[in-house]
Coordinates of C-alpha atoms and ligand atoms in Angstrom, one line a residue:
X1 CA 79.8 90.2 45.1
X2 CA 82.8 90.2 47.5
X3 CA 81.9 91.4 51.0
X4 CA 84.7 92.1 53.3
X5 CA 83.6 91.8 57.0
X6 CA 83.4 95.3 58.5
X7 CA 85.1 96.2 61.8
X8 CA 82.8 96.2 64.8
X9 CA 82.4 99.7 65.8
X10 CA 79.8 99.2 68.5
X11 CA 77.3 96.6 69.6
X12 CA 73.7 97.0 70.8
X13 CA 73.2 98.3 74.3
X14 CA 72.3 95.0 75.8
X15 CA 75.7 93.5 75.4
X16 CA 77.8 96.7 75.7
X17 CA 76.0 99.7 77.2
X18 CA 77.5 102.9 75.9
X19 CA 79.5 104.8 78.3
X20 CA 78.5 108.4 78.2
X21 CA 76.5 110.5 80.6
X22 CA 74.2 113.4 80.1
X23 CA 72.7 114.2 76.8
X24 CA 72.2 112.0 73.8
X25 CA 75.2 111.4 71.6
X26 CA 73.1 110.3 68.6
X27 CA 69.7 111.8 67.8
X28 CA 67.6 110.5 64.9
X29 CA 64.7 112.6 63.6
X30 CA 61.6 111.7 61.7
X31 CA 60.8 115.1 60.1
X32 CA 57.1 114.9 59.7
X33 CA 54.4 117.6 59.1
X34 CA 55.8 119.5 56.1
X35 CA 52.6 118.8 54.0
X36 CA 50.2 119.9 56.8
X37 CA 52.3 123.0 57.5
X38 CA 52.0 124.0 53.8
X39 CA 48.3 123.1 53.6
X40 CA 47.6 125.3 56.7
X41 CA 49.1 128.2 54.6
X42 CA 47.1 127.2 51.5
X43 CA 50.4 126.5 49.7
X44 CA 51.5 123.4 47.8
X45 CA 53.1 120.6 49.8
X46 CA 56.5 121.3 48.3
X47 CA 56.4 124.7 49.9
X48 CA 56.4 122.8 53.2
X49 CA 59.3 120.6 52.2
X50 CA 61.4 123.7 51.3
X51 CA 60.6 125.2 54.7
X52 CA 61.6 121.8 56.2
X53 CA 64.9 121.9 54.5
X54 CA 65.7 125.3 56.2
X55 CA 65.0 123.7 59.6
X56 CA 67.6 121.0 58.8
X57 CA 70.2 123.7 58.7
X58 CA 69.2 125.1 62.1
X59 CA 69.2 121.7 63.7
X60 CA 72.6 120.7 62.3
X61 CA 74.0 124.0 63.6
X62 CA 72.7 123.4 67.1
X63 CA 74.3 120.0 67.5
X64 CA 77.8 121.0 68.7
X65 CA 76.5 123.2 71.4
X66 CA 74.1 120.5 72.6
X67 CA 76.8 117.9 72.6
X68 CA 75.2 115.9 69.9
X69 CA 77.9 114.1 67.8
X70 CA 75.6 112.2 65.5
X71 CA 72.4 113.4 63.8
X72 CA 70.4 111.1 61.5
X73 CA 67.5 112.5 59.6
X74 CA 64.7 110.7 57.6
X75 CA 64.4 112.6 54.3
X76 CA 62.8 110.1 52.0
X77 CA 61.5 106.6 52.8
X78 CA 61.1 103.5 50.6
X79 CA 57.4 104.1 50.9
X80 CA 57.5 107.8 49.8
X81 CA 57.6 106.8 46.1
X82 CA 53.8 106.3 46.5
X83 CA 53.3 110.0 46.6
X84 CA 52.3 111.9 43.5
X85 CA 54.8 112.2 40.7
X86 CA 54.9 116.0 41.2
X87 CA 55.8 115.7 44.9
X88 CA 58.4 112.9 44.4
X89 CA 60.1 114.9 41.5
X90 CA 60.0 118.1 43.6
X91 CA 61.6 116.3 46.6
X92 CA 64.3 114.8 44.4
X93 CA 65.1 118.2 42.9
X94 CA 65.1 119.7 46.5
X95 CA 67.6 117.0 47.6
X96 CA 69.9 117.7 44.6
X97 CA 69.8 121.5 45.2
X98 CA 70.2 121.1 49.0
X99 CA 73.4 119.0 48.6
X100 CA 74.8 121.3 46.0
X101 CA 74.1 124.4 48.1
X102 CA 75.1 123.0 51.5
X103 CA 78.2 121.0 50.5
X104 CA 80.7 123.8 51.0
X105 CA 79.0 124.9 54.2
X106 CA 79.3 121.4 55.7
X107 CA 83.0 121.4 55.0
X108 CA 83.4 124.8 56.6
X109 CA 81.4 123.7 59.6
X110 CA 83.3 120.4 59.9
X111 CA 80.2 118.4 59.3
X112 CA 80.7 114.9 58.0
X113 CA 77.9 113.8 55.7
X114 CA 76.8 110.3 55.0
X115 CA 73.8 108.8 53.3
X116 CA 71.9 105.6 54.1
X117 CA 69.3 103.8 52.1
X118 CA 69.0 102.0 48.8
X119 CA 70.8 104.1 46.3
X120 CA 70.3 102.4 42.9
X121 CA 66.7 103.6 42.6
X122 CA 67.8 107.2 43.0
X123 CA 68.7 109.2 39.8
X124 CA 72.3 109.2 38.7
X125 CA 72.8 113.0 39.2
X126 CA 71.6 112.7 42.8
X127 CA 73.7 109.7 43.5
X128 CA 76.7 111.6 42.1
X129 CA 76.1 114.5 44.4
X130 CA 75.7 112.1 47.4
X131 CA 79.1 110.5 46.6
X132 CA 80.6 113.9 46.2
X133 CA 79.3 115.2 49.5
X134 CA 80.5 112.1 51.3
X135 CA 84.0 112.3 49.7
X136 CA 84.3 116.1 50.3
X137 CA 83.4 115.8 54.0
X138 CA 85.2 112.5 54.7
X139 CA 87.9 114.3 56.7
X140 CA 85.4 116.3 58.8
X141 CA 85.5 115.5 62.5
X142 CA 82.6 117.6 63.9
X143 CA 78.9 116.6 63.7
X144 CA 78.2 113.4 61.8
X145 CA 75.1 114.1 59.7
X146 CA 73.5 111.0 58.2
X147 CA 70.7 111.6 55.7
X148 CA 68.3 108.7 55.1
X149 CA 67.3 108.8 51.4
X150 CA 65.2 106.0 49.9
X151 CA 65.6 104.3 53.3
X152 CA 63.4 101.7 55.0
X153 CA 64.4 99.7 58.0
X154 CA 63.0 96.5 56.7
X155 CA 64.6 97.1 53.3
X156 CA 68.0 97.8 55.0
X157 CA 67.8 94.5 57.0
X158 CA 66.8 92.6 53.8
X159 CA 69.7 94.1 51.9
X160 CA 72.1 93.4 54.8
X161 CA 70.9 89.8 55.0
X162 CA 71.4 89.3 51.3
X163 CA 75.1 90.4 51.7
X164 CA 75.5 88.3 54.8
X165 CA 74.1 85.2 53.0
X166 CA 76.5 85.8 50.1
X167 CA 79.4 85.8 52.6
X168 CA 78.1 82.6 54.1
X169 CA 77.7 81.0 50.7
X170 CA 81.3 82.0 49.8
X171 CA 82.6 80.5 53.0
X172 CA 83.7 83.9 54.4
X173 CA 81.2 83.7 57.3
X174 CA 80.3 80.8 59.5
X175 CA 76.6 80.6 60.2
X176 CA 77.4 80.0 63.8
X177 CA 79.0 83.4 63.9
X178 CA 75.8 85.2 62.9
X179 CA 74.8 87.2 66.0
X180 CA 74.0 90.6 67.4
X181 CA 77.6 91.7 66.8
X182 CA 78.2 90.5 63.3
X183 CA 74.8 91.2 61.7
X184 CA 75.0 95.0 62.2
X185 CA 78.2 95.1 60.3
X186 CA 76.1 94.6 57.2
X187 CA 73.7 97.4 57.9
X188 CA 74.0 100.8 56.2
X189 CA 74.7 102.3 59.6
X190 CA 77.6 100.1 60.3
X191 CA 79.9 103.0 61.2
X192 CA 77.4 104.7 63.4
X193 CA 76.5 104.2 67.1
X194 CA 72.9 103.3 67.8
X195 CA 70.6 106.3 68.3
X196 CA 70.0 107.3 71.9
X197 CA 67.0 109.5 71.2
X198 CA 64.5 109.3 68.3
X199 CA 62.3 112.3 67.8
X200 CA 59.2 112.4 65.6
X201 CA 57.5 115.7 64.9
X202 CA 53.8 116.4 63.9
X203 CA 52.0 114.5 66.6
X204 CA 52.2 111.1 65.0
X205 CA 53.3 108.3 67.4
X206 CA 54.8 105.9 64.8
X207 CA 58.3 104.9 63.8
X208 CA 57.4 104.3 60.2
X209 CA 60.2 101.8 59.4
X210 CA 63.0 104.1 60.6
X211 CA 66.2 102.5 62.1
X212 CA 64.3 99.4 63.3
X213 CA 67.3 97.4 64.4
X214 CA 69.3 100.4 65.7
X215 CA 66.6 101.9 67.8
X216 CA 66.0 98.8 70.0
X217 CA 67.1 100.7 73.1
X218 CA 66.4 104.3 72.1
X219 CA 64.3 106.8 74.0
X220 CA 61.4 108.2 71.9
X221 CA 59.9 111.7 71.9
X222 CA 56.8 112.4 69.9
X223 CA 56.2 116.2 69.7
X224 CA 53.2 118.0 68.2
X225 CA 55.2 120.6 66.4
X226 CA 55.2 120.4 62.6
X227 CA 58.7 120.0 61.2
X228 CA 59.0 123.4 59.6
X229 CA 58.2 125.0 63.0
X230 CA 60.7 122.8 64.9
X231 CA 63.3 125.0 66.6
X232 CA 66.7 124.9 68.2
X233 CA 65.0 125.7 71.5
X234 CA 62.7 122.7 71.2
X235 CA 65.6 120.5 70.4
X236 CA 67.4 121.8 73.5
X237 CA 64.4 121.1 75.6
X238 CA 64.2 117.5 74.4
X239 CA 68.0 117.0 74.9
X240 CA 67.6 118.3 78.5
X241 CA 64.6 116.0 79.1
X242 CA 66.7 113.1 77.9
X243 CA 69.5 114.0 80.3
X244 CA 67.1 113.4 83.2
X245 CA 66.1 109.8 82.2
X246 CA 67.6 106.6 83.4
X247 CA 68.4 104.1 80.6
X248 CA 68.8 100.6 81.8
X249 CA 69.3 98.5 78.6
X250 CA 67.2 95.7 80.2
X251 CA 69.2 95.6 83.4
X252 CA 68.1 96.2 87.0
X253 CA 69.1 99.5 88.6
X254 CA 72.0 99.1 91.1
Ligands
FPP301 C1 57.3 114.3 55.9 O1 56.3 115.3 55.9 C2 58.4 114.7 55.3 C3 59.0 114.2 54.2 C4 58.5 112.9 53.5 C5 60.2 114.8 53.6 C6 61.2 115.2 54.5 C7 62.0 116.2 53.8 C8 62.4 117.3 54.2 C9 62.3 117.9 55.6 C10 63.0 118.2 53.3 C11 64.4 118.5 53.4 C12 65.4 117.5 53.7 C13 66.6 117.5 53.3 C14 67.6 116.6 53.8 C15 67.0 118.6 52.3 P1 54.9 115.0 55.2 O2 55.1 115.5 53.8 O3 54.6 113.5 55.3 O4 53.9 115.9 56.0 P2 52.4 115.6 56.3 O5 52.4 114.3 57.1 O6 51.9 116.8 57.0 O7 51.7 115.4 55.0

């Protein structure tokens, strides 16, 4: 497979700290707690996922007013296939319906949609809709919404390494040039800046294989709220709390 080197859009914070002040430019969210939210209401887990999908809309809408230019959400992990067949099929159907329903709204709201993750395992209809949403919103210049679908951080690094190795084997890349700037060009996120703030809902303090390389210098917030209860106000509070922190990227304060 031919792999054209991708342009460097950013490097990790250690070599080139991003220059922006105030709030986070890129927020990544692990939307956890849909199942528990549904169980608390004696409803099937899918009921919680549907409620969670409605929260995505509210959070995307809040981004422009909070100064958040990039939002990346973890919708389905490479490990989530281990759930029951009913839940997996229900989630896939929710994703298909969500994309179909929201596509026009994204265009209207100037939201550029991208997907990250390993696509071949997803069904053809869903993949078609993902391609369509990306193409339809390619001109949008507002919020950059990235949906991680069949995504795993280790899987992403493994796939990236495979492509990198192919380039080395074909003589397109010198092994001496493999470094912190060239490797991220092969990641799914190659056009995105690294996340500044990673939020996980539902009280679990784990990163669960999400954006492992990209979050090396991110701030983390673990909140107890279950995802279907997560609100714009809570997001605002977290954005404000982030604004008060000092990020040093390994350097000594001056
Ligand atoms: C984790 O909660 C959530 C998921 C695995 C799915 C996330 C999906 C959504 C929020 C649905 C909508 C998303 C889009 C993009 C339409 P969990 O099921 O692990 O909850 P639990 O830990 O309480 O069981």
